[in-house]
Amino acid sequence: MAYTIRPYRQGDAATLERIAGAAIRTLGPEAYAEDQVAAWAGRFDTDVDLKERVATGAFVFVAVGSDDTPVAYALLEPDGHLDHLYCHPDHTRRGLADQLLAAAEHFARPHAIARLCTEASELARPAFERAGYEVIHRRDFDIEGVAIHNFAMEKRLA
Protein backbone atom coordinates (compact mmCIF):
# COMPACT_ATOMS: atom_id res chain seq x y z
CA MET A 1 0.00 0.00 0.00
CA ALA A 2 1.24 3.48 -0.84
CA TYR A 3 1.05 6.15 1.83
CA THR A 4 1.25 9.91 1.68
CA ILE A 5 1.75 12.48 4.42
CA ARG A 6 -0.66 15.39 4.58
CA PRO A 7 -1.54 18.06 7.13
CA TYR A 8 -4.29 17.55 9.70
CA ARG A 9 -7.78 18.34 8.46
CA GLN A 10 -10.93 19.28 10.29
CA GLY A 11 -12.60 15.98 11.07
CA ASP A 12 -9.39 13.93 11.58
CA ALA A 13 -9.32 14.19 15.38
CA ALA A 14 -11.56 11.25 16.31
CA THR A 15 -9.79 8.92 13.86
CA LEU A 16 -6.35 9.95 15.09
CA GLU A 17 -7.37 9.47 18.71
CA ARG A 18 -8.61 5.96 17.83
CA ILE A 19 -5.29 5.23 16.09
CA ALA A 20 -3.35 6.23 19.20
CA GLY A 21 -5.58 4.17 21.47
CA ALA A 22 -5.26 1.10 19.23
CA ALA A 23 -1.48 1.51 19.06
CA ILE A 24 -1.12 1.81 22.83
CA ARG A 25 -3.41 -1.12 23.62
CA THR A 26 -2.23 -3.45 20.82
CA LEU A 27 1.47 -2.65 20.48
CA GLY A 28 2.16 -1.46 24.03
CA PRO A 29 2.29 -5.00 25.46
CA GLU A 30 5.37 -5.67 23.28
CA ALA A 31 7.41 -3.49 25.65
CA TYR A 32 5.29 -2.71 28.70
CA ALA A 33 3.41 -4.70 31.36
CA GLU A 34 -0.37 -4.91 31.32
CA ASP A 35 -0.81 -2.37 34.14
CA GLN A 36 1.56 0.06 32.41
CA VAL A 37 -0.38 -0.19 29.14
CA ALA A 38 -3.66 0.34 30.97
CA ALA A 39 -2.29 3.43 32.76
CA TRP A 40 -0.82 4.86 29.53
CA ALA A 41 -4.04 4.26 27.61
CA GLY A 42 -6.12 5.70 30.43
CA ARG A 43 -4.07 8.89 30.50
CA PHE A 44 -4.30 9.21 26.76
CA ASP A 45 -8.07 8.71 26.79
CA THR A 46 -8.57 11.64 29.15
CA ASP A 47 -5.74 14.06 28.36
CA VAL A 48 -5.80 14.44 24.58
CA ASP A 49 -7.87 16.88 22.58
CA LEU A 50 -6.28 17.15 19.15
CA LYS A 51 -8.66 19.85 17.97
CA GLU A 52 -7.59 22.07 20.86
CA ARG A 53 -3.91 21.28 20.31
CA VAL A 54 -4.14 22.30 16.64
CA ALA A 55 -6.08 25.44 17.55
CA THR A 56 -3.26 26.46 19.89
CA GLY A 57 -0.48 26.05 17.31
CA ALA A 58 0.43 22.37 17.12
CA PHE A 59 0.99 20.96 13.65
CA VAL A 60 -0.18 17.42 12.93
CA PHE A 61 1.25 15.31 10.12
CA VAL A 62 -1.13 12.58 9.00
CA ALA A 63 -0.15 9.46 7.07
CA VAL A 64 -2.99 8.29 4.85
CA GLY A 65 -3.61 5.38 2.54
CA SER A 66 -4.74 5.74 -1.06
CA ASP A 67 -8.31 6.33 0.09
CA ASP A 68 -7.18 9.28 2.30
CA THR A 69 -7.99 7.38 5.49
CA PRO A 70 -5.54 8.26 8.30
CA VAL A 71 -3.39 5.37 9.52
CA ALA A 72 -0.66 7.17 11.51
CA TYR A 73 0.23 10.64 12.74
CA ALA A 74 2.75 12.83 14.52
CA LEU A 75 2.04 16.00 16.51
CA LEU A 76 4.68 18.75 16.55
CA GLU A 77 4.36 21.65 18.98
CA PRO A 78 5.62 25.13 17.99
CA ASP A 79 8.65 24.79 20.29
CA GLY A 80 9.89 21.64 18.50
CA HIS A 81 8.45 19.10 20.92
CA LEU A 82 7.13 16.02 19.14
CA ASP A 83 4.38 14.99 21.49
CA HIS A 84 2.77 12.13 19.54
CA LEU A 85 3.93 9.52 17.07
CA TYR A 86 1.34 6.80 16.66
CA CYS A 87 0.66 4.23 13.95
CA HIS A 88 -2.38 1.98 13.69
CA PRO A 89 -1.32 -1.61 14.44
CA ASP A 90 -2.43 -2.76 10.97
CA HIS A 91 0.08 -0.39 9.37
CA THR A 92 3.25 -0.79 11.44
CA ARG A 93 6.69 -1.68 10.12
CA ARG A 94 6.07 0.02 6.78
CA GLY A 95 8.25 3.08 7.27
CA LEU A 96 5.46 5.41 8.39
CA ALA A 97 7.23 6.56 11.55
CA ASP A 98 10.29 7.40 9.48
CA GLN A 99 8.18 9.35 6.98
CA LEU A 100 6.36 11.26 9.71
CA LEU A 101 9.59 12.17 11.49
CA ALA A 102 11.10 13.35 8.20
CA ALA A 103 8.00 15.47 7.53
CA ALA A 104 8.26 17.05 10.98
CA GLU A 105 11.93 17.86 10.42
CA HIS A 106 11.23 19.26 6.97
CA PHE A 107 8.54 21.49 8.50
CA ALA A 108 10.71 22.56 11.45
CA ARG A 109 13.70 23.88 9.51
CA PRO A 110 12.02 26.83 7.72
CA HIS A 111 10.01 27.59 10.87
CA ALA A 112 13.20 28.40 12.81
CA ILE A 113 12.93 25.35 15.05
CA ALA A 114 16.54 24.51 15.83
CA ARG A 115 15.91 21.49 18.06
CA LEU A 116 13.37 18.68 18.00
CA CYS A 117 12.71 16.77 21.21
CA THR A 118 10.41 14.03 22.45
CA GLU A 119 9.73 11.51 25.16
CA ALA A 120 9.85 8.24 23.23
CA SER A 121 8.40 4.97 24.41
CA GLU A 122 10.40 1.76 24.18
CA LEU A 123 8.44 1.09 20.99
CA ALA A 124 9.08 4.47 19.34
CA ARG A 125 12.71 4.84 20.41
CA PRO A 126 14.16 2.90 17.41
CA ALA A 127 12.31 5.11 14.92
CA PHE A 128 13.62 8.25 16.59
CA GLU A 129 17.15 6.82 16.66
CA ARG A 130 16.95 6.01 12.93
CA ALA A 131 15.95 9.65 12.37
CA GLY A 132 19.06 10.88 14.19
CA TYR A 133 17.66 11.60 17.66
CA GLU A 134 19.88 10.93 20.66
CA VAL A 135 18.77 9.64 24.03
CA ILE A 136 19.36 12.30 26.67
CA HIS A 137 18.19 10.14 29.56
CA ARG A 138 15.65 7.56 30.61
CA ARG A 139 12.60 9.04 32.32
CA ASP A 140 11.07 6.98 35.12
CA PHE A 141 7.72 8.28 36.37
CA ASP A 142 4.32 7.03 37.34
CA ILE A 143 0.82 7.37 35.98
CA GLU A 144 -1.89 6.94 38.59
CA GLY A 145 0.58 5.06 40.81
CA VAL A 146 1.89 2.76 38.04
CA ALA A 147 5.63 2.97 37.37
CA ILE A 148 6.50 3.41 33.70
CA HIS A 149 9.34 4.87 31.65
CA ASN A 150 10.25 6.48 28.36
CA PHE A 151 13.27 8.26 26.93
CA ALA A 152 13.96 11.97 26.61
CA MET A 153 15.46 12.35 23.14
CA GLU A 154 16.52 15.24 20.95
CA LYS A 155 17.83 16.14 17.54
CA ARG A 156 19.61 19.41 16.85
CA LEU A 157 18.79 20.88 13.45
CA ALA A 158 21.11 23.87 13.45
XYZ file of N, CA and C in Angstrom:
474
model
N 0.841 -1.180 0.000
C 0.000 0.000 0.000
C 0.887 1.245 0.000
N 0.513 2.206 -0.792
C 1.239 3.476 -0.840
C 0.624 4.440 0.171
N 1.485 5.170 0.839
C 1.050 6.153 1.831
C 1.532 7.538 1.420
N 0.809 8.529 1.828
C 1.253 9.907 1.681
C 1.087 10.602 3.029
N 1.835 11.677 3.202
C 1.750 12.484 4.422
C 1.052 13.782 4.038
N 0.054 14.138 4.804
C -0.658 15.387 4.577
C -0.881 16.082 5.913
N -1.229 17.371 5.880
C -1.545 18.060 7.132
C -2.885 17.583 7.710
N -3.036 17.799 8.986
C -4.290 17.549 9.697
C -5.420 18.318 9.030
N -6.583 17.690 8.984
C -7.782 18.338 8.461
C -8.878 18.293 9.510
N -9.750 19.278 9.432
C -10.926 19.280 10.292
C -11.612 17.924 10.103
N -11.960 17.281 11.161
C -12.605 15.980 11.067
C -11.672 14.802 11.293
N -10.347 15.022 11.352
C -9.393 13.932 11.581
C -9.290 13.511 13.046
N -9.639 14.395 13.969
C -9.325 14.193 15.382
C -9.790 12.848 15.930
N -11.039 12.502 15.735
C -11.556 11.255 16.308
C -10.810 10.039 15.756
N -10.525 10.040 14.465
C -9.795 8.918 13.859
C -8.386 8.826 14.427
N -7.710 9.960 14.559
C -6.349 9.948 15.090
C -6.327 9.491 16.542
N -7.302 9.919 17.316
C -7.367 9.471 18.708
C -7.606 7.963 18.784
N -8.399 7.413 17.866
C -8.607 5.956 17.827
C -7.314 5.237 17.423
N -6.565 5.828 16.495
C -5.286 5.235 16.087
C -4.349 5.144 17.280
N -4.234 6.232 18.032
C -3.348 6.227 19.202
C -3.796 5.190 20.224
N -5.076 5.140 20.500
C -5.581 4.168 21.466
C -5.307 2.741 21.025
N -5.528 2.448 19.756
C -5.265 1.104 19.231
C -3.782 0.773 19.315
N -2.934 1.741 18.994
C -1.485 1.511 19.058
C -1.050 1.216 20.490
N -1.514 2.015 21.429
C -1.124 1.812 22.830
C -1.587 0.441 23.312
N -2.842 0.130 23.085
C -3.409 -1.122 23.616
C -2.904 -2.371 22.889
N -2.639 -2.272 21.588
C -2.229 -3.446 20.818
C -0.720 -3.635 20.794
N 0.014 -2.551 20.586
C 1.468 -2.652 20.480
C 2.174 -2.472 21.827
N 1.568 -1.728 22.720
C 2.159 -1.462 24.029
C 2.634 -2.698 24.758
N 1.861 -3.805 24.744
C 2.294 -5.004 25.460
C 3.594 -5.617 24.945
N 4.078 -5.177 23.776
C 5.367 -5.673 23.282
C 6.529 -5.173 24.146
N 6.316 -4.069 24.877
C 7.411 -3.488 25.653
C 7.039 -3.130 27.088
N 5.746 -3.136 27.387
C 5.294 -2.710 28.705
C 4.344 -3.742 29.307
N 4.299 -3.777 30.642
C 3.410 -4.697 31.359
C 1.954 -4.250 31.208
N 1.057 -5.168 31.481
C -0.370 -4.907 31.321
C -0.835 -3.678 32.106
N -0.380 -3.534 33.352
C -0.808 -2.373 34.142
C -0.231 -1.074 33.587
N 0.965 -1.137 33.017
C 1.564 0.057 32.411
C 0.779 0.473 31.167
N 0.407 -0.484 30.340
C -0.376 -0.193 29.136
C -1.720 0.404 29.529
N -2.357 -0.172 30.519
C -3.660 0.344 30.967
C -3.536 1.777 31.474
N -2.482 2.069 32.232
C -2.289 3.432 32.756
C -2.010 4.404 31.614
N -1.156 4.029 30.685
C -0.816 4.863 29.530
C -2.069 5.140 28.702
N -2.813 4.088 28.399
C -4.035 4.255 27.607
C -5.056 5.109 28.351
N -5.174 4.912 29.643
C -6.118 5.700 30.433
C -5.775 7.170 30.435
N -4.495 7.488 30.542
C -4.066 8.888 30.503
C -4.345 9.477 29.130
N -4.075 8.720 28.112
C -4.300 9.213 26.761
C -5.784 9.465 26.530
N -6.624 8.581 26.999
C -8.066 8.714 26.792
C -8.626 9.991 27.402
N -8.008 10.472 28.470
C -8.566 11.637 29.155
C -7.806 12.927 28.904
N -6.577 12.867 28.442
C -5.737 14.064 28.356
C -5.577 14.645 26.956
N -6.097 14.007 25.929
C -5.805 14.440 24.576
C -7.033 15.060 23.926
N -6.843 16.246 23.398
C -7.866 16.885 22.576
C -7.133 17.486 21.385
N -7.053 16.717 20.308
C -6.276 17.146 19.151
C -6.802 18.438 18.540
N -8.103 18.610 18.524
C -8.656 19.851 17.966
C -8.120 21.060 18.721
N -8.100 20.967 20.033
C -7.588 22.068 20.857
C -6.097 22.274 20.635
N -5.358 21.183 20.521
C -3.911 21.281 20.313
C -3.612 21.999 19.000
N -4.339 21.649 17.935
C -4.141 22.298 16.639
C -4.536 23.773 16.727
N -5.618 24.056 17.418
C -6.081 25.440 17.555
C -5.075 26.309 18.304
N -4.245 25.693 19.133
C -3.258 26.460 19.892
C -1.858 26.386 19.282
N -1.752 25.951 18.026
C -0.483 26.051 17.314
C 0.245 24.777 16.990
N -0.238 23.631 17.468
C 0.432 22.374 17.122
C 0.180 22.060 15.651
N 1.142 21.392 15.036
C 0.992 20.965 13.653
C 0.953 19.441 13.653
N -0.028 18.877 12.968
C -0.179 17.423 12.932
C 0.050 16.935 11.512
N 0.951 15.971 11.395
C 1.254 15.313 10.121
C 0.481 13.995 10.111
N -0.260 13.754 9.060
C -1.135 12.584 8.999
C -0.715 11.700 7.826
N -0.432 10.443 8.119
C -0.150 9.459 7.068
C -1.475 8.830 6.667
N -1.726 8.830 5.360
C -2.987 8.287 4.854
C -2.711 7.260 3.769
N -3.663 6.340 3.628
C -3.615 5.384 2.541
C -4.176 6.004 1.273
N -4.282 5.222 0.230
C -4.735 5.735 -1.062
C -6.164 6.270 -1.017
N -6.938 5.846 -0.050
C -8.309 6.330 0.085
C -8.412 7.541 1.022
N -7.276 8.111 1.413
C -7.176 9.277 2.298
C -7.622 8.989 3.733
N -7.665 7.732 4.111
C -7.988 7.376 5.492
C -6.716 7.435 6.331
N -6.720 8.185 7.435
C -5.542 8.256 8.299
C -5.185 6.900 8.897
N -3.881 6.614 8.925
C -3.390 5.365 9.516
C -2.278 5.608 10.541
N -1.728 6.831 10.556
C -0.663 7.174 11.509
C -0.562 8.691 11.564
N 0.067 9.187 12.646
C 0.235 10.636 12.744
C 1.330 11.011 13.725
N 1.792 12.236 13.589
C 2.747 12.831 14.523
C 2.278 14.245 14.830
N 2.444 14.663 16.075
C 2.043 15.996 16.506
C 3.286 16.767 16.928
N 3.528 17.892 16.270
C 4.679 18.752 16.551
C 4.190 20.059 17.153
N 4.704 20.393 18.327
C 4.362 21.653 18.979
C 5.261 22.759 18.444
N 4.839 24.013 18.548
C 5.620 25.128 17.990
C 7.049 25.242 18.528
N 7.307 24.709 19.715
C 8.652 24.786 20.287
C 9.559 23.639 19.861
N 9.070 22.752 18.972
C 9.887 21.635 18.499
C 9.681 20.337 19.252
N 8.736 20.322 20.174
C 8.446 19.104 20.925
C 7.510 18.212 20.113
N 7.969 17.024 19.799
C 7.132 16.022 19.138
C 6.405 15.257 20.230
N 5.125 15.548 20.375
C 4.381 14.988 21.491
C 3.741 13.647 21.161
N 3.395 13.404 19.928
C 2.767 12.132 19.540
C 3.437 11.578 18.292
N 3.561 10.269 18.266
C 3.934 9.520 17.068
C 3.251 8.165 17.213
N 2.129 8.004 16.525
C 1.338 6.798 16.657
C 0.977 6.251 15.287
N 1.005 4.934 15.186
C 0.658 4.234 13.945
C -0.352 3.144 14.280
N -1.402 3.036 13.479
C -2.384 1.979 13.692
C -1.676 0.633 13.587
N -2.007 -0.306 14.455
C -1.318 -1.607 14.442
C -1.351 -2.334 13.101
N -2.364 -2.106 12.282
C -2.431 -2.762 10.972
C -1.462 -2.165 9.953
N -0.784 -1.075 10.323
C 0.081 -0.385 9.368
C 1.498 -0.162 9.901
N 1.909 -0.946 10.891
C 3.254 -0.787 11.443
C 4.291 -1.471 10.560
N 5.536 -1.106 10.803
C 6.692 -1.681 10.119
C 6.622 -1.503 8.603
N 6.141 -0.326 8.205
C 6.066 0.016 6.782
C 6.736 1.353 6.500
N 7.521 1.841 7.471
C 8.251 3.081 7.275
C 7.468 4.348 7.579
N 6.267 4.222 8.128
C 5.456 5.411 8.386
C 6.058 6.309 9.459
N 6.600 5.731 10.511
C 7.227 6.558 11.553
C 8.381 7.356 10.946
N 9.180 6.710 10.122
C 10.295 7.403 9.483
C 9.796 8.552 8.604
N 8.738 8.307 7.849
C 8.185 9.347 6.985
C 7.623 10.507 7.793
N 6.935 10.202 8.876
C 6.358 11.259 9.710
C 7.446 12.089 10.388
N 8.492 11.428 10.868
C 9.586 12.170 11.490
C 10.315 13.039 10.472
N 10.472 12.540 9.256
C 11.097 13.346 8.199
C 10.221 14.547 7.860
N 8.908 14.358 7.812
C 8.000 15.474 7.535
C 8.080 16.532 8.631
N 8.151 16.108 9.871
C 8.262 17.051 10.980
C 9.563 17.847 10.889
N 10.649 17.169 10.565
C 11.934 17.855 10.424
C 11.902 18.826 9.248
N 11.340 18.406 8.153
C 11.230 19.256 6.967
C 10.405 20.513 7.286
N 9.375 20.363 8.080
C 8.545 21.489 8.505
C 9.310 22.396 9.467
N 10.051 21.808 10.383
C 10.714 22.563 11.446
C 11.794 23.511 10.924
N 12.563 23.072 9.979
C 13.699 23.875 9.508
C 13.310 25.275 9.048
N 12.365 25.462 8.138
C 12.018 26.826 7.720
C 11.210 27.608 8.760
N 10.760 26.916 9.807
C 10.013 27.589 10.868
C 10.915 27.940 12.056
N 12.206 27.973 11.814
C 13.201 28.396 12.811
C 13.179 27.546 14.079
N 12.853 26.278 13.928
C 12.932 25.348 15.049
C 14.299 24.682 14.953
N 15.166 24.979 15.898
C 16.543 24.508 15.833
C 16.757 23.164 16.521
N 15.763 22.729 17.292
C 15.910 21.493 18.057
C 14.561 20.796 18.141
N 14.550 19.515 17.814
C 13.367 18.683 18.004
C 13.606 17.804 19.229
N 12.573 17.601 20.021
C 12.711 16.770 21.213
C 11.442 15.962 21.410
N 11.551 14.906 22.188
C 10.413 14.034 22.448
C 10.658 13.231 23.702
N 9.631 12.541 24.136
C 9.733 11.509 25.161
C 9.248 10.236 24.475
N 10.166 9.422 24.042
C 9.848 8.245 23.227
C 9.642 7.011 24.089
N 8.618 6.263 23.757
C 8.397 4.974 24.413
C 9.466 3.983 23.957
N 9.502 2.844 24.626
C 10.397 1.763 24.184
C 10.115 1.421 22.725
N 8.844 1.466 22.339
C 8.439 1.088 20.990
C 8.854 2.123 19.954
N 8.770 3.399 20.297
C 9.083 4.469 19.342
C 10.571 4.802 19.302
N 11.291 4.472 20.332
C 12.705 4.843 20.410
C 13.505 4.460 19.155
N 13.378 3.238 18.611
C 14.159 2.901 17.414
C 13.875 3.812 16.222
N 12.634 4.216 16.035
C 12.308 5.112 14.917
C 12.983 6.463 15.108
N 12.964 6.971 16.316
C 13.623 8.250 16.586
C 15.136 8.129 16.412
N 15.704 7.014 16.844
C 17.150 6.823 16.660
C 17.504 6.755 15.178
N 16.699 6.064 14.379
C 16.948 6.014 12.931
C 16.911 7.413 12.323
N 16.086 8.278 12.880
C 15.953 9.647 12.370
C 17.028 10.582 12.912
N 17.943 10.066 13.710
C 19.055 10.880 14.194
C 18.878 11.492 15.571
N 17.850 11.107 16.291
C 17.656 11.597 17.661
C 18.595 10.849 18.590
N 19.018 11.542 19.643
C 19.880 10.933 20.658
C 19.133 10.859 21.975
N 19.358 9.771 22.693
C 18.775 9.642 24.030
C 19.524 10.577 24.968
N 18.776 11.413 25.662
C 19.359 12.298 26.674
C 19.378 11.569 28.017
N 18.259 10.961 28.357
C 18.187 10.138 29.561
C 16.879 9.356 29.585
N 16.867 8.320 30.372
C 15.650 7.557 30.612
C 14.816 8.316 31.630
N 13.526 8.372 31.408
C 12.599 9.042 32.322
C 11.758 7.983 33.025
N 11.908 7.869 34.323
C 11.072 6.978 35.121
C 10.057 7.843 35.852
N 8.782 7.502 35.740
C 7.721 8.284 36.370
C 6.548 7.345 36.631
N 5.481 7.880 37.162
C 4.316 7.032 37.343
C 3.067 7.740 36.828
N 2.128 6.914 36.423
C 0.816 7.367 35.981
C -0.191 6.686 36.904
N -0.878 7.491 37.675
C -1.887 6.939 38.591
C -1.299 5.824 39.452
N -0.060 6.025 39.921
C 0.575 5.061 40.806
C 1.245 3.886 40.125
N 1.252 3.861 38.787
C 1.888 2.761 38.043
C 3.216 3.265 37.483
N 4.311 2.597 37.864
C 5.631 2.974 37.375
C 5.745 2.641 35.888
N 6.307 3.581 35.139
C 6.500 3.409 33.698
C 7.705 4.245 33.300
N 8.179 4.091 32.090
C 9.337 4.872 31.649
C 9.232 5.182 30.159
N 10.014 6.174 29.766
C 10.247 6.477 28.357
C 11.616 7.149 28.272
N 11.932 7.716 27.127
C 13.267 8.262 26.930
C 13.194 9.695 26.407
N 13.822 10.606 27.122
C 13.962 11.974 26.607
C 14.984 11.901 25.488
N 14.584 12.411 24.314
C 15.457 12.352 23.144
C 15.424 13.695 22.448
N 16.502 13.994 21.701
C 16.519 15.238 20.946
C 17.342 15.095 19.683
N 17.074 16.030 18.784
C 17.834 16.140 17.545
C 18.041 17.613 17.276
N 19.282 18.005 17.170
C 19.606 19.408 16.854
C 19.578 19.570 15.343
N 18.911 20.625 14.885
C 18.795 20.876 13.452
C 19.750 21.952 12.969
N 20.231 22.767 13.866
C 21.113 23.870 13.449
C 22.558 23.573 13.787
